[in-house]
Amino acid sequence: MAVFVALGAFLMTLAGGWVAQRITDRRHLVLGLAGGLMLGVVGLDLLPEAIEAAGEPVFGVPAALLLFVGGFLVAHLVERLLAVRQVAHGAAGRQSERVPQVGLTAAAAMVGHSLMDGVALGAAFQVSGSMGVAVALAVISHDFADGFNTYTLTSLYGNARRKALLMLFAAAVAPVVGAATTLLFTLPEELLGGYLGFFGGALLYLAAAEILPEAHHTRPARSTLLCTIGGVGFIWLVVGIAE
C-alpha cells in the first residue's frame, strides 16, 4: 500500500517540475513562489517534525536545532568554496554568475528529502492504516512543492535543462524507492529527526540567501512578494490538513 501511494507522490513531483518549467516568462514569480514554498516547508513542516523526533537536547539546545544551524552553515560554506574554486580556475571576471554545482548539490538534497518522505510514508503504514493515510496526504501534497523546487534550484544555477529534468525525475522516483525500503528495515526516529533538522537549515539558506534575493533582483514587484506569501500559506494549509 505504501509503495502504491508513493506513486501518487511520483506524479505530484513531476507535476511540480512541469509547472516550474512552463512558467519561464514569469521567472520572478516562479522564484518568489519557490522561496515561499521552501520557507514554509522548513518552518512549518521539517523543523517541528525534527524537534519532536531528534531526541534529547544537547547542552540545553534541541539536537534538531543544532543540526539545523549546522545545515545552514554547511550550505553557506559549500557555496563559498565552490565560488572560490570557480574564480581560481579563471572565472575572475564572472564572479556574479551562479555556480552550477551548488544547484546540483541543492537538488540532490531535495532528492534525499523525497527519499525520506517515502521512508516516512512506509513507516506510517507499518504503524496503522489511518496514520499512513494522514502521512500520505502530507507527502503527496508537498511533493508538488518538492518537484517545483528541485527543477527551479537546478536551473537557477545555470545547469542545462537536461540536468534539471534528470534531477526532477530522481526526486520523483525517490519516494517510491524510500517506501519500498521500509519493507526491509525501519529508520531510527532520532536519525530521521537529525536529518530533517540538518536539511532544513540547508534549505533555509538557499531560500533566504539565493532564491528570494534573485526573485526580487530580477523584477521587484508586489506580485513576487504575494507569491512568496502564497507559497508559505500553501504549505501551512497542507500541514493543517495533514494534522
PDB file of C-alpha atoms in Angstrom:
ATOM      1  CA  MET A   1       0.000   0.000   0.000  1.00  0.00           C
ATOM      2  CA  ALA A   2       2.811   2.431   0.878  1.00  0.00           C
ATOM      3  CA  VAL A   3       4.558   1.855  -2.449  1.00  0.00           C
ATOM      4  CA  PHE A   4       1.273   2.287  -4.312  1.00  0.00           C
ATOM      5  CA  VAL A   5       0.562   5.585  -2.544  1.00  0.00           C
ATOM      6  CA  ALA A   6       4.141   6.700  -3.259  1.00  0.00           C
ATOM      7  CA  LEU A   7       3.280   6.534  -6.956  1.00  0.00           C
ATOM      8  CA  GLY A   8       0.959   9.472  -6.277  1.00  0.00           C
ATOM      9  CA  ALA A   9       3.928  11.374  -4.860  1.00  0.00           C
ATOM     10  CA  PHE A  10       5.851  10.451  -8.027  1.00  0.00           C
ATOM     11  CA  LEU A  11       3.193  12.082 -10.209  1.00  0.00           C
ATOM     12  CA  MET A  12       2.860  15.155  -7.997  1.00  0.00           C
ATOM     13  CA  THR A  13       6.629  15.740  -8.060  1.00  0.00           C
ATOM     14  CA  LEU A  14       6.652  15.596 -11.846  1.00  0.00           C
ATOM     15  CA  ALA A  15       3.671  17.970 -11.944  1.00  0.00           C
ATOM     16  CA  GLY A  16       5.524  20.495  -9.762  1.00  0.00           C
ATOM     17  CA  GLY A  17       8.575  20.366 -12.022  1.00  0.00           C
ATOM     18  CA  TRP A  18       6.410  20.712 -15.123  1.00  0.00           C
ATOM     19  CA  VAL A  19       4.822  23.885 -13.735  1.00  0.00           C
ATOM     20  CA  ALA A  20       8.234  25.362 -12.855  1.00  0.00           C
ATOM     21  CA  GLN A  21       9.468  24.579 -16.373  1.00  0.00           C
ATOM     22  CA  ARG A  22       6.491  26.034 -18.226  1.00  0.00           C
ATOM     23  CA  ILE A  23       6.279  29.424 -16.498  1.00  0.00           C
ATOM     24  CA  THR A  24       9.562  30.715 -17.918  1.00  0.00           C
ATOM     25  CA  ASP A  25       8.185  34.138 -18.833  1.00  0.00           C
ATOM     26  CA  ARG A  26       7.261  34.758 -15.192  1.00  0.00           C
ATOM     27  CA  ARG A  27      10.600  33.776 -13.700  1.00  0.00           C
ATOM     28  CA  HIS A  28      10.400  36.278 -10.848  1.00  0.00           C
ATOM     29  CA  LEU A  29       7.036  34.856  -9.808  1.00  0.00           C
ATOM     30  CA  VAL A  30       8.359  31.299 -10.018  1.00  0.00           C
ATOM     31  CA  LEU A  31      11.326  32.188  -7.814  1.00  0.00           C
ATOM     32  CA  GLY A  32       9.140  34.085  -5.355  1.00  0.00           C
ATOM     33  CA  LEU A  33       6.792  31.114  -5.070  1.00  0.00           C
ATOM     34  CA  ALA A  34       9.705  28.683  -4.739  1.00  0.00           C
ATOM     35  CA  GLY A  35      11.167  30.770  -1.903  1.00  0.00           C
ATOM     36  CA  GLY A  36       7.832  30.802  -0.104  1.00  0.00           C
ATOM     37  CA  LEU A  37       7.363  27.061  -0.525  1.00  0.00           C
ATOM     38  CA  MET A  38      10.861  26.382   0.795  1.00  0.00           C
ATOM     39  CA  LEU A  39      10.366  28.714   3.764  1.00  0.00           C
ATOM     40  CA  GLY A  40       7.035  27.059   4.549  1.00  0.00           C
ATOM     41  CA  VAL A  41       8.436  23.529   4.269  1.00  0.00           C
ATOM     42  CA  VAL A  42      11.314  24.387   6.625  1.00  0.00           C
ATOM     43  CA  GLY A  43       9.447  26.387   9.253  1.00  0.00           C
ATOM     44  CA  LEU A  44       6.083  24.628   9.275  1.00  0.00           C
ATOM     45  CA  ASP A  45       6.901  21.042   8.321  1.00  0.00           C
ATOM     46  CA  LEU A  46      10.547  19.996   8.695  1.00  0.00           C
ATOM     47  CA  LEU A  47      11.544  21.760  11.920  1.00  0.00           C
ATOM     48  CA  PRO A  48       8.510  20.749  14.023  1.00  0.00           C
ATOM     49  CA  GLU A  49       8.960  17.125  12.955  1.00  0.00           C
ATOM     50  CA  ALA A  50      12.714  17.262  13.533  1.00  0.00           C
ATOM     51  CA  ILE A  51      12.445  18.749  17.034  1.00  0.00           C
ATOM     52  CA  GLU A  52       9.894  16.115  18.015  1.00  0.00           C
ATOM     53  CA  ALA A  53      11.920  13.194  16.666  1.00  0.00           C
ATOM     54  CA  ALA A  54      15.564  14.118  17.248  1.00  0.00           C
ATOM     55  CA  GLY A  55      15.818  13.061  20.891  1.00  0.00           C
ATOM     56  CA  GLU A  56      17.312  14.733  23.952  1.00  0.00           C
ATOM     57  CA  PRO A  57      18.709  18.308  23.960  1.00  0.00           C
ATOM     58  CA  VAL A  58      22.461  18.805  23.705  1.00  0.00           C
ATOM     59  CA  PHE A  59      23.768  21.295  26.267  1.00  0.00           C
ATOM     60  CA  GLY A  60      20.356  22.885  26.615  1.00  0.00           C
ATOM     61  CA  VAL A  61      19.557  23.116  22.891  1.00  0.00           C
ATOM     62  CA  PRO A  62      17.378  20.628  20.953  1.00  0.00           C
ATOM     63  CA  ALA A  63      19.615  18.428  18.810  1.00  0.00           C
ATOM     64  CA  ALA A  64      17.492  19.146  15.738  1.00  0.00           C
ATOM     65  CA  LEU A  65      18.100  22.895  16.082  1.00  0.00           C
ATOM     66  CA  LEU A  66      21.850  22.394  16.405  1.00  0.00           C
ATOM     67  CA  LEU A  67      21.809  20.348  13.207  1.00  0.00           C
ATOM     68  CA  PHE A  68      19.563  22.979  11.623  1.00  0.00           C
ATOM     69  CA  VAL A  69      22.211  25.651  12.268  1.00  0.00           C
ATOM     70  CA  GLY A  70      24.872  23.217  11.070  1.00  0.00           C
ATOM     71  CA  GLY A  71      22.995  22.625   7.826  1.00  0.00           C
ATOM     72  CA  PHE A  72      22.703  26.370   7.240  1.00  0.00           C
ATOM     73  CA  LEU A  73      26.431  26.880   7.813  1.00  0.00           C
ATOM     74  CA  VAL A  74      27.433  23.890   5.676  1.00  0.00           C
ATOM     75  CA  ALA A  75      25.317  25.150   2.774  1.00  0.00           C
ATOM     76  CA  HIS A  76      26.971  28.563   3.087  1.00  0.00           C
ATOM     77  CA  LEU A  77      30.442  27.018   3.294  1.00  0.00           C
ATOM     78  CA  VAL A  78      29.885  24.761   0.285  1.00  0.00           C
ATOM     79  CA  GLU A  79      28.646  27.644  -1.838  1.00  0.00           C
ATOM     80  CA  ARG A  80      31.596  29.860  -0.852  1.00  0.00           C
ATOM     81  CA  LEU A  81      34.135  27.101  -1.510  1.00  0.00           C
ATOM     82  CA  LEU A  82      32.680  26.363  -4.934  1.00  0.00           C
ATOM     83  CA  ALA A  83      32.628  30.065  -5.809  1.00  0.00           C
ATOM     84  CA  VAL A  84      36.265  30.489  -4.761  1.00  0.00           C
ATOM     85  CA  ARG A  85      37.223  27.423  -6.754  1.00  0.00           C
ATOM     86  CA  GLN A  86      35.491  28.819  -9.846  1.00  0.00           C
ATOM     87  CA  VAL A  87      37.376  32.126  -9.531  1.00  0.00           C
ATOM     88  CA  ALA A  88      40.662  30.271  -9.063  1.00  0.00           C
ATOM     89  CA  HIS A  89      40.068  28.419 -12.327  1.00  0.00           C
ATOM     90  CA  GLY A  90      39.856  31.568 -14.424  1.00  0.00           C
ATOM     91  CA  ALA A  91      36.358  32.845 -13.752  1.00  0.00           C
ATOM     92  CA  ALA A  92      37.511  36.008 -12.012  1.00  0.00           C
ATOM     93  CA  GLY A  93      35.579  38.157 -14.432  1.00  0.00           C
ATOM     94  CA  ARG A  94      32.387  36.215 -13.830  1.00  0.00           C
ATOM     95  CA  GLN A  95      32.080  36.131 -10.059  1.00  0.00           C
ATOM     96  CA  SER A  96      28.444  37.128 -10.229  1.00  0.00           C
ATOM     97  CA  GLU A  97      27.476  34.033 -12.214  1.00  0.00           C
ATOM     98  CA  ARG A  98      25.844  31.116 -10.466  1.00  0.00           C
ATOM     99  CA  VAL A  99      27.899  28.017  -9.706  1.00  0.00           C
ATOM    100  CA  PRO A 100      26.178  25.008 -11.339  1.00  0.00           C
ATOM    101  CA  GLN A 101      27.486  22.597  -8.711  1.00  0.00           C
ATOM    102  CA  VAL A 102      25.587  24.467  -5.999  1.00  0.00           C
ATOM    103  CA  GLY A 103      22.335  23.892  -7.872  1.00  0.00           C
ATOM    104  CA  LEU A 104      23.087  20.203  -8.340  1.00  0.00           C
ATOM    105  CA  THR A 105      24.018  19.823  -4.676  1.00  0.00           C
ATOM    106  CA  ALA A 106      20.811  21.539  -3.585  1.00  0.00           C
ATOM    107  CA  ALA A 107      18.755  19.385  -5.950  1.00  0.00           C
ATOM    108  CA  ALA A 108      20.487  16.263  -4.622  1.00  0.00           C
ATOM    109  CA  ALA A 109      19.428  17.320  -1.113  1.00  0.00           C
ATOM    110  CA  MET A 110      15.847  17.617  -2.388  1.00  0.00           C
ATOM    111  CA  VAL A 111      16.137  14.079  -3.782  1.00  0.00           C
ATOM    112  CA  GLY A 112      17.349  12.898  -0.372  1.00  0.00           C
ATOM    113  CA  HIS A 113      14.422  14.654   1.279  1.00  0.00           C
ATOM    114  CA  SER A 114      11.996  12.974  -1.122  1.00  0.00           C
ATOM    115  CA  LEU A 115      13.609   9.617  -0.336  1.00  0.00           C
ATOM    116  CA  MET A 116      12.993  10.212   3.367  1.00  0.00           C
ATOM    117  CA  ASP A 117       9.389  11.161   2.563  1.00  0.00           C
ATOM    118  CA  GLY A 118       8.971   7.676   1.157  1.00  0.00           C
ATOM    119  CA  VAL A 119      10.579   6.118   4.234  1.00  0.00           C
ATOM    120  CA  ALA A 120       8.244   8.118   6.494  1.00  0.00           C
ATOM    121  CA  LEU A 121       5.290   7.018   4.383  1.00  0.00           C
ATOM    122  CA  GLY A 122       6.222   3.343   4.638  1.00  0.00           C
ATOM    123  CA  ALA A 123       6.864   3.587   8.381  1.00  0.00           C
ATOM    124  CA  ALA A 124       3.465   5.252   8.920  1.00  0.00           C
ATOM    125  CA  PHE A 125       1.669   2.411   7.183  1.00  0.00           C
ATOM    126  CA  GLN A 126       3.584  -0.034   9.397  1.00  0.00           C
ATOM    127  CA  VAL A 127       2.014   1.647  12.434  1.00  0.00           C
ATOM    128  CA  SER A 128      -1.585   1.853  11.185  1.00  0.00           C
ATOM    129  CA  GLY A 129      -3.674   2.459   8.103  1.00  0.00           C
ATOM    130  CA  SER A 130      -5.089   5.748   9.421  1.00  0.00           C
ATOM    131  CA  MET A 131      -1.632   7.127  10.165  1.00  0.00           C
ATOM    132  CA  GLY A 132      -0.488   6.002   6.735  1.00  0.00           C
ATOM    133  CA  VAL A 133      -3.326   7.926   5.074  1.00  0.00           C
ATOM    134  CA  ALA A 134      -2.514  11.079   7.058  1.00  0.00           C
ATOM    135  CA  VAL A 135       1.172  10.933   6.143  1.00  0.00           C
ATOM    136  CA  ALA A 136       0.291  10.092   2.535  1.00  0.00           C
ATOM    137  CA  LEU A 137      -1.799  13.259   2.281  1.00  0.00           C
ATOM    138  CA  ALA A 138       1.093  15.365   3.550  1.00  0.00           C
ATOM    139  CA  VAL A 139       3.695  13.665   1.347  1.00  0.00           C
ATOM    140  CA  ILE A 140       1.663  13.774  -1.859  1.00  0.00           C
ATOM    141  CA  SER A 141       0.646  17.390  -1.298  1.00  0.00           C
ATOM    142  CA  HIS A 142       4.069  18.825  -0.562  1.00  0.00           C
ATOM    143  CA  ASP A 143       5.837  16.711  -3.187  1.00  0.00           C
ATOM    144  CA  PHE A 144       4.386  19.143  -5.710  1.00  0.00           C
ATOM    145  CA  ALA A 145       6.484  21.795  -3.973  1.00  0.00           C
ATOM    146  CA  ASP A 146       9.480  19.433  -3.939  1.00  0.00           C
ATOM    147  CA  GLY A 147       9.290  18.942  -7.699  1.00  0.00           C
ATOM    148  CA  PHE A 148       8.834  22.662  -8.255  1.00  0.00           C
ATOM    149  CA  ASN A 149      11.833  23.494  -6.068  1.00  0.00           C
ATOM    150  CA  THR A 150      14.067  20.741  -7.459  1.00  0.00           C
ATOM    151  CA  TYR A 151      13.678  21.956 -11.032  1.00  0.00           C
ATOM    152  CA  THR A 152      13.961  25.624 -10.025  1.00  0.00           C
ATOM    153  CA  LEU A 153      17.110  25.117  -7.941  1.00  0.00           C
ATOM    154  CA  THR A 154      18.878  23.123 -10.650  1.00  0.00           C
ATOM    155  CA  SER A 155      18.087  25.521 -13.479  1.00  0.00           C
ATOM    156  CA  LEU A 156      18.613  28.702 -11.414  1.00  0.00           C
ATOM    157  CA  TYR A 157      22.329  27.971 -11.097  1.00  0.00           C
ATOM    158  CA  GLY A 158      22.894  27.665 -14.839  1.00  0.00           C
ATOM    159  CA  ASN A 159      22.563  23.909 -15.291  1.00  0.00           C
ATOM    160  CA  ALA A 160      21.287  22.615 -18.598  1.00  0.00           C
ATOM    161  CA  ARG A 161      17.616  21.711 -18.948  1.00  0.00           C
ATOM    162  CA  ARG A 162      18.580  18.041 -19.340  1.00  0.00           C
ATOM    163  CA  LYS A 163      20.221  18.028 -15.905  1.00  0.00           C
ATOM    164  CA  ALA A 164      17.256  19.813 -14.349  1.00  0.00           C
ATOM    165  CA  LEU A 165      14.887  17.197 -15.778  1.00  0.00           C
ATOM    166  CA  LEU A 166      17.178  14.386 -14.608  1.00  0.00           C
ATOM    167  CA  MET A 167      17.178  15.717 -11.039  1.00  0.00           C
ATOM    168  CA  LEU A 168      13.412  16.187 -11.217  1.00  0.00           C
ATOM    169  CA  PHE A 169      12.947  12.561 -12.279  1.00  0.00           C
ATOM    170  CA  ALA A 170      15.260  11.412  -9.463  1.00  0.00           C
ATOM    171  CA  ALA A 171      13.197  13.404  -6.945  1.00  0.00           C
ATOM    172  CA  ALA A 172      10.008  11.830  -8.331  1.00  0.00           C
ATOM    173  CA  VAL A 173      11.327   8.266  -8.094  1.00  0.00           C
ATOM    174  CA  ALA A 174      12.841   8.797  -4.619  1.00  0.00           C
ATOM    175  CA  PRO A 175       9.576   8.477  -2.577  1.00  0.00           C
ATOM    176  CA  VAL A 176       8.772   5.177  -4.299  1.00  0.00           C
ATOM    177  CA  VAL A 177      12.249   3.849  -3.516  1.00  0.00           C
ATOM    178  CA  GLY A 178      12.034   5.106   0.071  1.00  0.00           C
ATOM    179  CA  ALA A 179       8.655   3.471   0.647  1.00  0.00           C
ATOM    180  CA  ALA A 180       9.955   0.203  -0.810  1.00  0.00           C
ATOM    181  CA  THR A 181      12.937   0.154   1.560  1.00  0.00           C
ATOM    182  CA  THR A 182      10.615   0.056   4.585  1.00  0.00           C
ATOM    183  CA  LEU A 183       9.751  -3.484   3.551  1.00  0.00           C
ATOM    184  CA  LEU A 184      13.331  -4.336   4.589  1.00  0.00           C
ATOM    185  CA  PHE A 185      14.094  -2.028   7.545  1.00  0.00           C
ATOM    186  CA  THR A 186      12.881   0.943   9.599  1.00  0.00           C
ATOM    187  CA  LEU A 187      14.982   4.090  10.050  1.00  0.00           C
ATOM    188  CA  PRO A 188      15.514   5.046  13.731  1.00  0.00           C
ATOM    189  CA  GLU A 189      13.368   8.037  14.678  1.00  0.00           C
ATOM    190  CA  GLU A 190      16.244  10.055  16.163  1.00  0.00           C
ATOM    191  CA  LEU A 191      18.338   9.668  12.994  1.00  0.00           C
ATOM    192  CA  LEU A 192      15.408  10.790  10.871  1.00  0.00           C
ATOM    193  CA  GLY A 193      14.855  13.830  13.115  1.00  0.00           C
ATOM    194  CA  GLY A 194      18.508  14.835  12.898  1.00  0.00           C
ATOM    195  CA  TYR A 195      18.468  14.557   9.121  1.00  0.00           C
ATOM    196  CA  LEU A 196      15.336  16.709   8.862  1.00  0.00           C
ATOM    197  CA  GLY A 197      16.934  19.416  11.029  1.00  0.00           C
ATOM    198  CA  PHE A 198      20.157  19.484   9.003  1.00  0.00           C
ATOM    199  CA  PHE A 199      18.328  19.501   5.676  1.00  0.00           C
ATOM    200  CA  GLY A 200      16.012  22.261   6.896  1.00  0.00           C
ATOM    201  CA  GLY A 201      18.980  24.510   7.673  1.00  0.00           C
ATOM    202  CA  ALA A 202      20.499  23.993   4.230  1.00  0.00           C
ATOM    203  CA  LEU A 203      17.153  24.609   2.555  1.00  0.00           C
ATOM    204  CA  LEU A 204      16.549  27.814   4.506  1.00  0.00           C
ATOM    205  CA  TYR A 205      19.952  29.149   3.471  1.00  0.00           C
ATOM    206  CA  LEU A 206      19.161  28.587  -0.202  1.00  0.00           C
ATOM    207  CA  ALA A 207      15.762  30.248   0.142  1.00  0.00           C
ATOM    208  CA  ALA A 208      16.949  33.282   2.112  1.00  0.00           C
ATOM    209  CA  ALA A 209      20.369  33.862   0.557  1.00  0.00           C
ATOM    210  CA  GLU A 210      19.769  32.821  -3.038  1.00  0.00           C
ATOM    211  CA  ILE A 211      16.201  32.251  -4.226  1.00  0.00           C
ATOM    212  CA  LEU A 212      14.374  35.251  -2.737  1.00  0.00           C
ATOM    213  CA  PRO A 213      17.107  37.839  -3.449  1.00  0.00           C
ATOM    214  CA  GLU A 214      17.257  36.605  -7.043  1.00  0.00           C
ATOM    215  CA  ALA A 215      13.470  36.839  -7.364  1.00  0.00           C
ATOM    216  CA  HIS A 216      13.356  40.479  -6.299  1.00  0.00           C
ATOM    217  CA  HIS A 217      16.534  41.435  -8.137  1.00  0.00           C
ATOM    218  CA  THR A 218      15.143  40.130 -11.429  1.00  0.00           C
ATOM    219  CA  ARG A 219      11.934  42.134 -11.233  1.00  0.00           C
ATOM    220  CA  PRO A 220      10.970  43.753  -7.912  1.00  0.00           C
ATOM    221  CA  ALA A 221       7.190  43.659  -7.734  1.00  0.00           C
ATOM    222  CA  ARG A 222       4.366  43.299  -5.250  1.00  0.00           C
ATOM    223  CA  SER A 223       3.243  40.197  -7.128  1.00  0.00           C
ATOM    224  CA  THR A 224       6.560  38.483  -6.329  1.00  0.00           C
ATOM    225  CA  LEU A 225       6.058  39.120  -2.614  1.00  0.00           C
ATOM    226  CA  LEU A 226       2.482  37.840  -2.852  1.00  0.00           C
ATOM    227  CA  CYS A 227       3.743  34.639  -4.495  1.00  0.00           C
ATOM    228  CA  THR A 228       6.172  34.145  -1.607  1.00  0.00           C
ATOM    229  CA  ILE A 229       3.417  34.638   0.969  1.00  0.00           C
ATOM    230  CA  GLY A 230       1.175  32.334  -1.067  1.00  0.00           C
ATOM    231  CA  GLY A 231       3.845  29.633  -1.039  1.00  0.00           C
ATOM    232  CA  VAL A 232       4.102  29.776   2.757  1.00  0.00           C
ATOM    233  CA  GLY A 233       0.314  29.758   3.048  1.00  0.00           C
ATOM    234  CA  PHE A 234       0.042  26.704   0.797  1.00  0.00           C
ATOM    235  CA  ILE A 235       2.426  24.694   2.983  1.00  0.00           C
ATOM    236  CA  TRP A 236       0.537  25.840   6.096  1.00  0.00           C
ATOM    237  CA  LEU A 237      -2.677  24.562   4.521  1.00  0.00           C
ATOM    238  CA  VAL A 238      -1.068  21.231   3.644  1.00  0.00           C
ATOM    239  CA  VAL A 239       0.309  20.783   7.179  1.00  0.00           C
ATOM    240  CA  GLY A 240      -3.043  21.730   8.716  1.00  0.00           C
ATOM    241  CA  ILE A 241      -4.971  19.266   6.548  1.00  0.00           C
ATOM    242  CA  ALA A 242      -2.467  16.511   7.305  1.00  0.00           C
ATOM    243  CA  GLU A 243      -2.805  17.089  11.043  1.00  0.00           C
TER     244      GLU A 243
END
